[in-house]
Amino acid sequence: MTSADLAAVGLRLDIEGPVATVTLDRPDVRNAQTPAMWIALGEIGRTLPDDVRVVVVTGEGDTFSAGLDRAMLDPSTAGQESVVGLLALSDEEASARIDEFQGGFTWLRDPRFVSIAKVRGYAIGAGFQLALSCDLRVVADDAKFSMKESALGLVPDLTGTKPLVEHVGYARALEICATARVVTAEEAVRIGLATSAVPSADLDAAVGDLAAALTAPMPGVVPETKALLQGAGERDLDEQRRLEREAQVRRFRAVAAALAG
């Protein structure tokens, strides 16, 4: 997609060397999200250059994302590009459309790169789920997370439930989702939702330092490590050992080739 195409749905993509930054750029509505934005996010994931090793996701201004744009629930916006437009579809068609929306979130798990959510202010609903889709979350000390879907009579459906349970456990995840309460930056770090919390003025530098550390190893090391860690908790030891051996053989050969060159 061109820069103009991305701007039309409220997104910005900046690539500097091995680091790509995706910015939700609708500060006038606190970076509220739309289905068109989700489709465009998925397209970014499909077309990202292979040499990108870190993806930073952030919001313009002092809010990461206020979640779903409430205009998308207005009957006057009916159509497949709106959430209310799903009501006109069959159950199977609606499910397929949501699957397309989810593609705007799932690409951030790709082992090719490490994704970092840089969060200031509120990350509500879809905003919370976008942050959860990233591998790491570095937050300002004013960050506030909330899974607001239950307050609208809905469930989280943008791939946030699995990582939430993985980070905080079933009971706490249920409590956070069912009550739609706010999780502060301090609590997010304490319960494992956030990697670290820093003063807002230091957030850019903290994420920049982390991105530099992640791109410092030889290319290929971090993707292999991410692939090993993803799903490790669901594999038995023999399967995990096999994957470690295979990955290490690939690394030995890559290091040898680099030394020979």
PDB file of C-alpha atoms in Angstrom:
ATOM      1  CA  MET A   1       0.000   0.000   0.000  1.00  0.00           C
ATOM      2  CA  THR A   2       1.168   3.542  -0.687  1.00  0.00           C
ATOM      3  CA  SER A   3       1.663   6.138   2.019  1.00  0.00           C
ATOM      4  CA  ALA A   4      -1.495   7.855   0.767  1.00  0.00           C
ATOM      5  CA  ASP A   5      -3.475   4.617   1.028  1.00  0.00           C
ATOM      6  CA  LEU A   6      -2.292   4.122   4.598  1.00  0.00           C
ATOM      7  CA  ALA A   7      -3.001   7.737   5.504  1.00  0.00           C
ATOM      8  CA  ALA A   8      -6.558   7.360   4.193  1.00  0.00           C
ATOM      9  CA  VAL A   9      -7.265   4.736   6.881  1.00  0.00           C
ATOM     10  CA  GLY A  10      -5.274   6.463   9.617  1.00  0.00           C
ATOM     11  CA  LEU A  11      -1.954   4.631   9.466  1.00  0.00           C
ATOM     12  CA  ARG A  12       1.667   5.562   8.884  1.00  0.00           C
ATOM     13  CA  LEU A  13       4.585   3.257   8.112  1.00  0.00           C
ATOM     14  CA  ASP A  14       8.191   4.375   8.561  1.00  0.00           C
ATOM     15  CA  ILE A  15      11.136   2.056   7.890  1.00  0.00           C
ATOM     16  CA  GLU A  16      14.642   2.952   9.020  1.00  0.00           C
ATOM     17  CA  GLY A  17      17.117   0.160   8.343  1.00  0.00           C
ATOM     18  CA  PRO A  18      15.952  -2.981  10.144  1.00  0.00           C
ATOM     19  CA  VAL A  19      13.274  -1.195  12.212  1.00  0.00           C
ATOM     20  CA  ALA A  20       9.747  -0.550  10.945  1.00  0.00           C
ATOM     21  CA  THR A  21       7.398   1.699  12.895  1.00  0.00           C
ATOM     22  CA  VAL A  22       3.644   1.414  12.391  1.00  0.00           C
ATOM     23  CA  THR A  23       1.762   4.402  13.787  1.00  0.00           C
ATOM     24  CA  LEU A  24      -1.969   4.644  14.347  1.00  0.00           C
ATOM     25  CA  ASP A  25      -2.405   8.185  13.102  1.00  0.00           C
ATOM     26  CA  ARG A  26      -5.886   9.393  14.057  1.00  0.00           C
ATOM     27  CA  PRO A  27      -5.076  11.525  17.114  1.00  0.00           C
ATOM     28  CA  ASP A  28      -8.277  13.554  16.731  1.00  0.00           C
ATOM     29  CA  VAL A  29     -10.256  10.437  17.742  1.00  0.00           C
ATOM     30  CA  ARG A  30      -7.568   9.041  20.063  1.00  0.00           C
ATOM     31  CA  ASN A  31      -6.419   6.630  17.349  1.00  0.00           C
ATOM     32  CA  ALA A  32      -9.732   4.777  17.293  1.00  0.00           C
ATOM     33  CA  GLN A  33      -9.655   1.793  14.975  1.00  0.00           C
ATOM     34  CA  THR A  34     -11.802   0.772  12.017  1.00  0.00           C
ATOM     35  CA  PRO A  35     -12.141  -2.405   9.951  1.00  0.00           C
ATOM     36  CA  ALA A  36     -10.425  -0.606   7.060  1.00  0.00           C
ATOM     37  CA  MET A  37      -7.466  -0.005   9.360  1.00  0.00           C
ATOM     38  CA  TRP A  38      -7.341  -3.702  10.312  1.00  0.00           C
ATOM     39  CA  ILE A  39      -7.334  -4.757   6.672  1.00  0.00           C
ATOM     40  CA  ALA A  40      -4.513  -2.295   5.956  1.00  0.00           C
ATOM     41  CA  LEU A  41      -2.510  -3.553   8.939  1.00  0.00           C
ATOM     42  CA  GLY A  42      -2.737  -7.053   7.515  1.00  0.00           C
ATOM     43  CA  GLU A  43      -1.483  -5.761   4.166  1.00  0.00           C
ATOM     44  CA  ILE A  44       1.487  -4.121   5.908  1.00  0.00           C
ATOM     45  CA  GLY A  45       2.321  -7.502   7.400  1.00  0.00           C
ATOM     46  CA  ARG A  46       2.134  -9.227   4.027  1.00  0.00           C
ATOM     47  CA  THR A  47       4.362  -6.690   2.254  1.00  0.00           C
ATOM     48  CA  LEU A  48       6.923  -5.865   4.932  1.00  0.00           C
ATOM     49  CA  PRO A  49      10.487  -6.089   3.557  1.00  0.00           C
ATOM     50  CA  ASP A  50      12.353  -9.254   4.552  1.00  0.00           C
ATOM     51  CA  ASP A  51      15.219  -7.294   6.125  1.00  0.00           C
ATOM     52  CA  VAL A  52      12.971  -5.755   8.802  1.00  0.00           C
ATOM     53  CA  ARG A  53      13.968  -7.261  12.156  1.00  0.00           C
ATOM     54  CA  VAL A  54      11.926  -5.155  14.588  1.00  0.00           C
ATOM     55  CA  VAL A  55       8.409  -3.753  14.226  1.00  0.00           C
ATOM     56  CA  VAL A  56       7.300  -1.017  16.612  1.00  0.00           C
ATOM     57  CA  VAL A  57       3.569  -0.329  16.884  1.00  0.00           C
ATOM     58  CA  THR A  58       2.500   2.948  18.466  1.00  0.00           C
ATOM     59  CA  GLY A  59      -0.120   5.672  18.421  1.00  0.00           C
ATOM     60  CA  GLU A  60       0.230   9.306  17.426  1.00  0.00           C
ATOM     61  CA  GLY A  61      -0.107  11.695  20.360  1.00  0.00           C
ATOM     62  CA  ASP A  62      -0.755  10.796  23.973  1.00  0.00           C
ATOM     63  CA  THR A  63      -3.071   7.798  23.415  1.00  0.00           C
ATOM     64  CA  PHE A  64      -2.089   4.411  21.977  1.00  0.00           C
ATOM     65  CA  SER A  65      -5.642   3.602  20.866  1.00  0.00           C
ATOM     66  CA  ALA A  66      -9.091   4.187  22.314  1.00  0.00           C
ATOM     67  CA  GLY A  67     -10.262   0.971  20.633  1.00  0.00           C
ATOM     68  CA  LEU A  68     -13.020   0.556  18.101  1.00  0.00           C
ATOM     69  CA  ASP A  69     -14.278   3.752  16.501  1.00  0.00           C
ATOM     70  CA  ARG A  70     -17.825   3.963  17.882  1.00  0.00           C
ATOM     71  CA  ALA A  71     -18.998   5.235  14.490  1.00  0.00           C
ATOM     72  CA  MET A  72     -18.525   1.650  13.309  1.00  0.00           C
ATOM     73  CA  LEU A  73     -21.450   0.648  15.550  1.00  0.00           C
ATOM     74  CA  ASP A  74     -23.758   3.285  14.081  1.00  0.00           C
ATOM     75  CA  PRO A  75     -26.426   1.774  11.777  1.00  0.00           C
ATOM     76  CA  SER A  76     -25.869   4.652   9.358  1.00  0.00           C
ATOM     77  CA  THR A  77     -22.425   3.209   8.613  1.00  0.00           C
ATOM     78  CA  ALA A  78     -23.865  -0.187   7.618  1.00  0.00           C
ATOM     79  CA  GLY A  79     -21.662  -2.006   5.123  1.00  0.00           C
ATOM     80  CA  GLN A  80     -18.926  -4.589   5.207  1.00  0.00           C
ATOM     81  CA  GLU A  81     -16.358  -1.920   6.068  1.00  0.00           C
ATOM     82  CA  SER A  82     -18.187  -1.298   9.368  1.00  0.00           C
ATOM     83  CA  VAL A  83     -18.790  -3.592  12.310  1.00  0.00           C
ATOM     84  CA  VAL A  84     -22.547  -3.111  12.243  1.00  0.00           C
ATOM     85  CA  GLY A  85     -22.447  -4.249   8.611  1.00  0.00           C
ATOM     86  CA  LEU A  86     -21.700  -7.768   9.856  1.00  0.00           C
ATOM     87  CA  LEU A  87     -25.368  -8.049  10.852  1.00  0.00           C
ATOM     88  CA  ALA A  88     -26.360  -8.176   7.201  1.00  0.00           C
ATOM     89  CA  LEU A  89     -24.188 -11.248   6.611  1.00  0.00           C
ATOM     90  CA  SER A  90     -24.814 -14.908   7.324  1.00  0.00           C
ATOM     91  CA  ASP A  91     -23.062 -16.349  10.366  1.00  0.00           C
ATOM     92  CA  GLU A  92     -20.463 -17.988   8.119  1.00  0.00           C
ATOM     93  CA  GLU A  93     -19.874 -14.807   6.131  1.00  0.00           C
ATOM     94  CA  ALA A  94     -19.596 -12.696   9.279  1.00  0.00           C
ATOM     95  CA  SER A  95     -17.092 -15.139  10.770  1.00  0.00           C
ATOM     96  CA  ALA A  96     -15.037 -15.048   7.560  1.00  0.00           C
ATOM     97  CA  ARG A  97     -15.031 -11.253   7.605  1.00  0.00           C
ATOM     98  CA  ILE A  98     -13.854 -11.182  11.221  1.00  0.00           C
ATOM     99  CA  ASP A  99     -11.107 -13.605  10.187  1.00  0.00           C
ATOM    100  CA  GLU A 100      -9.936 -10.942   7.718  1.00  0.00           C
ATOM    101  CA  PHE A 101      -9.992  -8.320  10.477  1.00  0.00           C
ATOM    102  CA  GLN A 102      -7.926 -10.603  12.726  1.00  0.00           C
ATOM    103  CA  GLY A 103      -5.237 -10.693  10.036  1.00  0.00           C
ATOM    104  CA  GLY A 104      -4.399  -7.129  11.022  1.00  0.00           C
ATOM    105  CA  PHE A 105      -3.252  -8.486  14.387  1.00  0.00           C
ATOM    106  CA  THR A 106      -1.860 -11.981  13.751  1.00  0.00           C
ATOM    107  CA  TRP A 107       1.021 -10.863  11.500  1.00  0.00           C
ATOM    108  CA  LEU A 108       2.753  -9.326  14.500  1.00  0.00           C
ATOM    109  CA  ARG A 109       3.550 -12.849  15.751  1.00  0.00           C
ATOM    110  CA  ASP A 110       5.633 -13.628  12.635  1.00  0.00           C
ATOM    111  CA  PRO A 111       9.005 -15.109  13.731  1.00  0.00           C
ATOM    112  CA  ARG A 112      10.834 -13.018  11.111  1.00  0.00           C
ATOM    113  CA  PHE A 113      10.895 -10.041  13.472  1.00  0.00           C
ATOM    114  CA  VAL A 114      10.230  -9.002  17.062  1.00  0.00           C
ATOM    115  CA  SER A 115       7.216  -6.732  17.524  1.00  0.00           C
ATOM    116  CA  ILE A 116       7.092  -4.081  20.244  1.00  0.00           C
ATOM    117  CA  ALA A 117       4.016  -2.158  21.357  1.00  0.00           C
ATOM    118  CA  LYS A 118       5.050   1.333  22.477  1.00  0.00           C
ATOM    119  CA  VAL A 119       2.115   2.411  24.627  1.00  0.00           C
ATOM    120  CA  ARG A 120       1.263   5.850  25.958  1.00  0.00           C
ATOM    121  CA  GLY A 121      -2.060   6.620  27.604  1.00  0.00           C
ATOM    122  CA  TYR A 122      -5.067   4.448  26.937  1.00  0.00           C
ATOM    123  CA  ALA A 123      -5.024   1.087  25.144  1.00  0.00           C
ATOM    124  CA  ILE A 124      -8.702   0.151  25.160  1.00  0.00           C
ATOM    125  CA  GLY A 125     -10.459  -2.834  23.597  1.00  0.00           C
ATOM    126  CA  ALA A 126      -8.989  -3.267  20.127  1.00  0.00           C
ATOM    127  CA  GLY A 127      -6.090  -1.103  21.301  1.00  0.00           C
ATOM    128  CA  PHE A 128      -5.404  -3.504  24.165  1.00  0.00           C
ATOM    129  CA  GLN A 129      -5.610  -6.439  21.766  1.00  0.00           C
ATOM    130  CA  LEU A 130      -3.233  -4.777  19.307  1.00  0.00           C
ATOM    131  CA  ALA A 131      -0.708  -4.316  22.100  1.00  0.00           C
ATOM    132  CA  LEU A 132      -1.222  -7.949  23.163  1.00  0.00           C
ATOM    133  CA  SER A 133      -0.509  -9.076  19.596  1.00  0.00           C
ATOM    134  CA  CYS A 134       3.034  -7.764  19.914  1.00  0.00           C
ATOM    135  CA  ASP A 135       5.837  -9.812  21.430  1.00  0.00           C
ATOM    136  CA  LEU A 136       6.806  -7.089  23.893  1.00  0.00           C
ATOM    137  CA  ARG A 137       5.066  -4.127  25.471  1.00  0.00           C
ATOM    138  CA  VAL A 138       7.063  -1.141  26.701  1.00  0.00           C
ATOM    139  CA  VAL A 139       4.761   1.403  28.281  1.00  0.00           C
ATOM    140  CA  ALA A 140       4.756   4.906  29.660  1.00  0.00           C
ATOM    141  CA  ASP A 141       3.891   5.214  33.333  1.00  0.00           C
ATOM    142  CA  ASP A 142       0.556   6.766  32.337  1.00  0.00           C
ATOM    143  CA  ALA A 143      -0.500   3.716  30.285  1.00  0.00           C
ATOM    144  CA  LYS A 144      -3.932   2.251  31.030  1.00  0.00           C
ATOM    145  CA  PHE A 145      -5.244  -0.992  29.551  1.00  0.00           C
ATOM    146  CA  SER A 146      -8.877  -2.090  29.468  1.00  0.00           C
ATOM    147  CA  MET A 147     -10.756  -4.836  27.646  1.00  0.00           C
ATOM    148  CA  LYS A 148     -13.964  -2.855  27.185  1.00  0.00           C
ATOM    149  CA  GLU A 149     -15.798  -5.321  24.947  1.00  0.00           C
ATOM    150  CA  SER A 150     -17.924  -6.745  27.763  1.00  0.00           C
ATOM    151  CA  ALA A 151     -19.297  -3.260  28.485  1.00  0.00           C
ATOM    152  CA  LEU A 152     -20.641  -3.265  24.907  1.00  0.00           C
ATOM    153  CA  GLY A 153     -22.098  -6.756  25.226  1.00  0.00           C
ATOM    154  CA  LEU A 154     -19.304  -8.162  23.050  1.00  0.00           C
ATOM    155  CA  VAL A 155     -16.287 -10.433  23.474  1.00  0.00           C
ATOM    156  CA  PRO A 156     -12.648  -9.737  22.542  1.00  0.00           C
ATOM    157  CA  ASP A 157     -12.334 -11.160  19.013  1.00  0.00           C
ATOM    158  CA  LEU A 158      -9.154  -9.594  17.639  1.00  0.00           C
ATOM    159  CA  THR A 159      -6.799 -12.325  18.880  1.00  0.00           C
ATOM    160  CA  GLY A 160      -6.216 -10.855  22.343  1.00  0.00           C
ATOM    161  CA  THR A 161      -7.648 -13.630  24.537  1.00  0.00           C
ATOM    162  CA  LYS A 162      -4.876 -16.195  24.021  1.00  0.00           C
ATOM    163  CA  PRO A 163      -1.904 -13.901  24.806  1.00  0.00           C
ATOM    164  CA  LEU A 164      -3.776 -12.414  27.755  1.00  0.00           C
ATOM    165  CA  VAL A 165      -4.221 -15.863  29.316  1.00  0.00           C
ATOM    166  CA  GLU A 166      -0.614 -16.763  28.484  1.00  0.00           C
ATOM    167  CA  HIS A 167       0.694 -13.648  30.249  1.00  0.00           C
ATOM    168  CA  VAL A 168      -1.516 -13.427  33.333  1.00  0.00           C
ATOM    169  CA  GLY A 169      -3.276 -16.796  33.672  1.00  0.00           C
ATOM    170  CA  TYR A 170      -6.897 -17.797  33.199  1.00  0.00           C
ATOM    171  CA  ALA A 171      -8.402 -16.399  36.407  1.00  0.00           C
ATOM    172  CA  ARG A 172      -6.892 -12.931  36.101  1.00  0.00           C
ATOM    173  CA  ALA A 173      -7.613 -12.806  32.374  1.00  0.00           C
ATOM    174  CA  LEU A 174     -11.256 -13.628  33.040  1.00  0.00           C
ATOM    175  CA  GLU A 175     -11.480 -10.941  35.716  1.00  0.00           C
ATOM    176  CA  ILE A 176      -9.864  -8.318  33.461  1.00  0.00           C
ATOM    177  CA  CYS A 177     -12.155  -9.124  30.524  1.00  0.00           C
ATOM    178  CA  ALA A 178     -15.405  -9.631  32.408  1.00  0.00           C
ATOM    179  CA  THR A 179     -15.122  -6.495  34.546  1.00  0.00           C
ATOM    180  CA  ALA A 180     -13.637  -4.267  31.795  1.00  0.00           C
ATOM    181  CA  ARG A 181     -11.576  -2.611  34.512  1.00  0.00           C
ATOM    182  CA  VAL A 182      -8.456  -0.531  33.971  1.00  0.00           C
ATOM    183  CA  VAL A 183      -5.021  -2.091  34.372  1.00  0.00           C
ATOM    184  CA  THR A 184      -2.431   0.568  35.178  1.00  0.00           C
ATOM    185  CA  ALA A 185       1.141   0.591  33.922  1.00  0.00           C
ATOM    186  CA  GLU A 186       2.446  -0.458  37.327  1.00  0.00           C
ATOM    187  CA  GLU A 187       0.085  -3.421  37.510  1.00  0.00           C
ATOM    188  CA  ALA A 188       0.800  -4.349  33.877  1.00  0.00           C
ATOM    189  CA  VAL A 189       4.485  -4.765  34.701  1.00  0.00           C
ATOM    190  CA  ARG A 190       3.760  -6.594  37.956  1.00  0.00           C
ATOM    191  CA  ILE A 191       1.462  -9.201  36.387  1.00  0.00           C
ATOM    192  CA  GLY A 192       3.554  -9.728  33.244  1.00  0.00           C
ATOM    193  CA  LEU A 193       1.555  -7.752  30.676  1.00  0.00           C
ATOM    194  CA  ALA A 194       4.294  -5.184  30.115  1.00  0.00           C
ATOM    195  CA  THR A 195       8.040  -5.626  29.832  1.00  0.00           C
ATOM    196  CA  SER A 196       8.750  -2.309  31.514  1.00  0.00           C
ATOM    197  CA  ALA A 197       7.191   1.050  32.387  1.00  0.00           C
ATOM    198  CA  VAL A 198       9.111   4.305  32.085  1.00  0.00           C
ATOM    199  CA  PRO A 199       8.280   8.009  32.349  1.00  0.00           C
ATOM    200  CA  SER A 200       6.490   9.173  29.208  1.00  0.00           C
ATOM    201  CA  ALA A 201       9.372  11.459  28.286  1.00  0.00           C
ATOM    202  CA  ASP A 202      11.728   8.457  28.270  1.00  0.00           C
ATOM    203  CA  LEU A 203       9.528   6.077  26.280  1.00  0.00           C
ATOM    204  CA  ASP A 204      10.961   6.794  22.827  1.00  0.00           C
ATOM    205  CA  ALA A 205      14.515   6.305  24.086  1.00  0.00           C
ATOM    206  CA  ALA A 206      13.624   3.105  25.936  1.00  0.00           C
ATOM    207  CA  VAL A 207      12.045   1.549  22.853  1.00  0.00           C
ATOM    208  CA  GLY A 208      14.912   2.765  20.685  1.00  0.00           C
ATOM    209  CA  ASP A 209      17.436   1.105  23.008  1.00  0.00           C
ATOM    210  CA  LEU A 210      15.437  -2.125  22.988  1.00  0.00           C
ATOM    211  CA  ALA A 211      15.176  -2.126  19.193  1.00  0.00           C
ATOM    212  CA  ALA A 212      18.933  -1.583  18.942  1.00  0.00           C
ATOM    213  CA  ALA A 213      19.590  -4.494  21.309  1.00  0.00           C
ATOM    214  CA  LEU A 214      17.268  -6.767  19.308  1.00  0.00           C
ATOM    215  CA  THR A 215      18.964  -5.940  16.018  1.00  0.00           C
ATOM    216  CA  ALA A 216      22.502  -6.293  17.392  1.00  0.00           C
ATOM    217  CA  PRO A 217      22.797 -10.124  17.092  1.00  0.00           C
ATOM    218  CA  MET A 218      23.687 -11.746  13.800  1.00  0.00           C
ATOM    219  CA  PRO A 219      20.668 -11.840  11.446  1.00  0.00           C
ATOM    220  CA  GLY A 220      18.657 -15.005  11.892  1.00  0.00           C
ATOM    221  CA  VAL A 221      19.414 -15.560  15.592  1.00  0.00           C
ATOM    222  CA  VAL A 222      16.420 -13.720  17.026  1.00  0.00           C
ATOM    223  CA  PRO A 223      13.899 -15.204  14.541  1.00  0.00           C
ATOM    224  CA  GLU A 224      15.128 -18.729  15.325  1.00  0.00           C
ATOM    225  CA  THR A 225      14.888 -17.987  19.055  1.00  0.00           C
ATOM    226  CA  LYS A 226      11.404 -16.505  18.735  1.00  0.00           C
ATOM    227  CA  ALA A 227      10.234 -19.532  16.771  1.00  0.00           C
ATOM    228  CA  LEU A 228      11.614 -21.836  19.474  1.00  0.00           C
ATOM    229  CA  LEU A 229       9.903 -19.966  22.284  1.00  0.00           C
ATOM    230  CA  GLN A 230       6.548 -19.633  20.530  1.00  0.00           C
ATOM    231  CA  GLY A 231       4.466 -22.597  21.550  1.00  0.00           C
ATOM    232  CA  ALA A 232       7.208 -24.045  23.787  1.00  0.00           C
ATOM    233  CA  GLY A 233       4.742 -24.325  26.636  1.00  0.00           C
ATOM    234  CA  GLU A 234       2.471 -26.528  24.544  1.00  0.00           C
ATOM    235  CA  ARG A 235       5.177 -28.936  23.316  1.00  0.00           C
ATOM    236  CA  ASP A 236       6.602 -31.879  25.204  1.00  0.00           C
ATOM    237  CA  LEU A 237      10.308 -31.919  25.997  1.00  0.00           C
ATOM    238  CA  ASP A 238      11.253 -34.343  23.236  1.00  0.00           C
ATOM    239  CA  GLU A 239       9.593 -32.163  20.581  1.00  0.00           C
ATOM    240  CA  GLN A 240      11.193 -29.021  21.977  1.00  0.00           C
ATOM    241  CA  ARG A 241      14.627 -30.675  22.080  1.00  0.00           C
ATOM    242  CA  ARG A 242      14.244 -31.722  18.456  1.00  0.00           C
ATOM    243  CA  LEU A 243      13.385 -28.187  17.393  1.00  0.00           C
ATOM    244  CA  GLU A 244      16.352 -26.827  19.362  1.00  0.00           C
ATOM    245  CA  ARG A 245      18.728 -29.280  17.653  1.00  0.00           C
ATOM    246  CA  GLU A 246      17.452 -28.448  14.186  1.00  0.00           C
ATOM    247  CA  ALA A 247      17.648 -24.715  14.832  1.00  0.00           C
ATOM    248  CA  GLN A 248      21.185 -25.018  16.206  1.00  0.00           C
ATOM    249  CA  VAL A 249      22.394 -26.939  13.163  1.00  0.00           C
ATOM    250  CA  ARG A 250      21.062 -24.114  10.985  1.00  0.00           C
ATOM    251  CA  ARG A 251      22.831 -21.567  13.175  1.00  0.00           C
ATOM    252  CA  PHE A 252      26.134 -23.477  13.113  1.00  0.00           C
ATOM    253  CA  ARG A 253      26.003 -23.520   9.321  1.00  0.00           C
ATOM    254  CA  ALA A 254      25.090 -19.835   9.127  1.00  0.00           C
ATOM    255  CA  VAL A 255      27.928 -18.831  11.466  1.00  0.00           C
ATOM    256  CA  ALA A 256      30.395 -21.007   9.564  1.00  0.00           C
ATOM    257  CA  ALA A 257      29.295 -19.476   6.280  1.00  0.00           C
ATOM    258  CA  ALA A 258      29.710 -15.968   7.712  1.00  0.00           C
ATOM    259  CA  LEU A 259      33.214 -16.760   8.975  1.00  0.00           C
ATOM    260  CA  ALA A 260      34.181 -18.313   5.658  1.00  0.00           C
ATOM    261  CA  GLY A 261      32.944 -15.267   3.791  1.00  0.00           C
TER     262      GLY A 261
END
